[in-house]
XYZ file of C-alpha atoms in Angstrom:
56
model
C -8.240 -9.402 -16.849
C -10.502 -6.811 -15.249
C -9.689 -8.272 -11.829
C -6.016 -7.625 -12.519
C -6.752 -4.016 -13.501
C -8.777 -3.486 -10.338
C -5.925 -4.817 -8.214
C -3.463 -2.532 -9.985
C -5.715 0.492 -9.365
C -6.048 -0.437 -5.700
C -2.268 -0.902 -5.449
C -1.656 2.582 -6.878
C -4.274 4.077 -4.573
C -2.618 2.542 -1.511
C 0.784 3.632 -2.783
C -0.442 7.249 -2.882
C -1.862 6.952 0.633
C 1.483 5.547 1.832
C 3.349 8.424 0.203
C 1.119 10.970 1.995
C 1.404 9.097 5.301
C 5.191 9.021 4.975
C 5.289 12.793 4.494
C 3.017 13.239 7.505
C 5.234 10.871 9.504
C 8.203 13.210 9.074
C 6.456 15.660 11.417
C 4.258 13.330 13.447
C 6.421 10.704 15.142
C 3.628 9.178 17.229
C 3.374 5.405 17.390
C -0.097 5.502 15.822
C 1.238 6.956 12.590
C 3.936 4.265 12.486
C 1.396 1.476 13.020
C -0.865 2.913 10.335
C 1.998 3.173 7.862
C 3.121 -0.380 8.614
C -0.392 -1.766 8.062
C -0.697 0.109 4.775
C 2.605 -1.307 3.565
C 1.521 -4.836 4.502
C -1.715 -4.366 2.591
C 0.195 -3.055 -0.414
C 2.452 -6.113 -0.406
C -0.530 -8.458 -0.176
C -2.103 -6.820 -3.204
C 1.194 -6.975 -5.074
C 1.403 -10.711 -4.338
C -2.122 -11.211 -5.718
C -1.173 -9.288 -8.875
C 1.908 -11.447 -9.352
C -0.107 -14.638 -8.876
C -2.613 -13.564 -11.507
C 0.115 -12.724 -13.976
C 1.586 -16.231 -13.834
């Protein structure tokens, strides 16, 4: 169960980073910021998939 809690904490942490990066992206339209945001979202989805697998 602790592994599940750790994954949830990591998911929330990445979600906060994505939120900040999205705000930054409103002003900074460089391709680097887009790539960074895309990678963060992919990582968030991977963690979410792991959480869902552990729940079932």
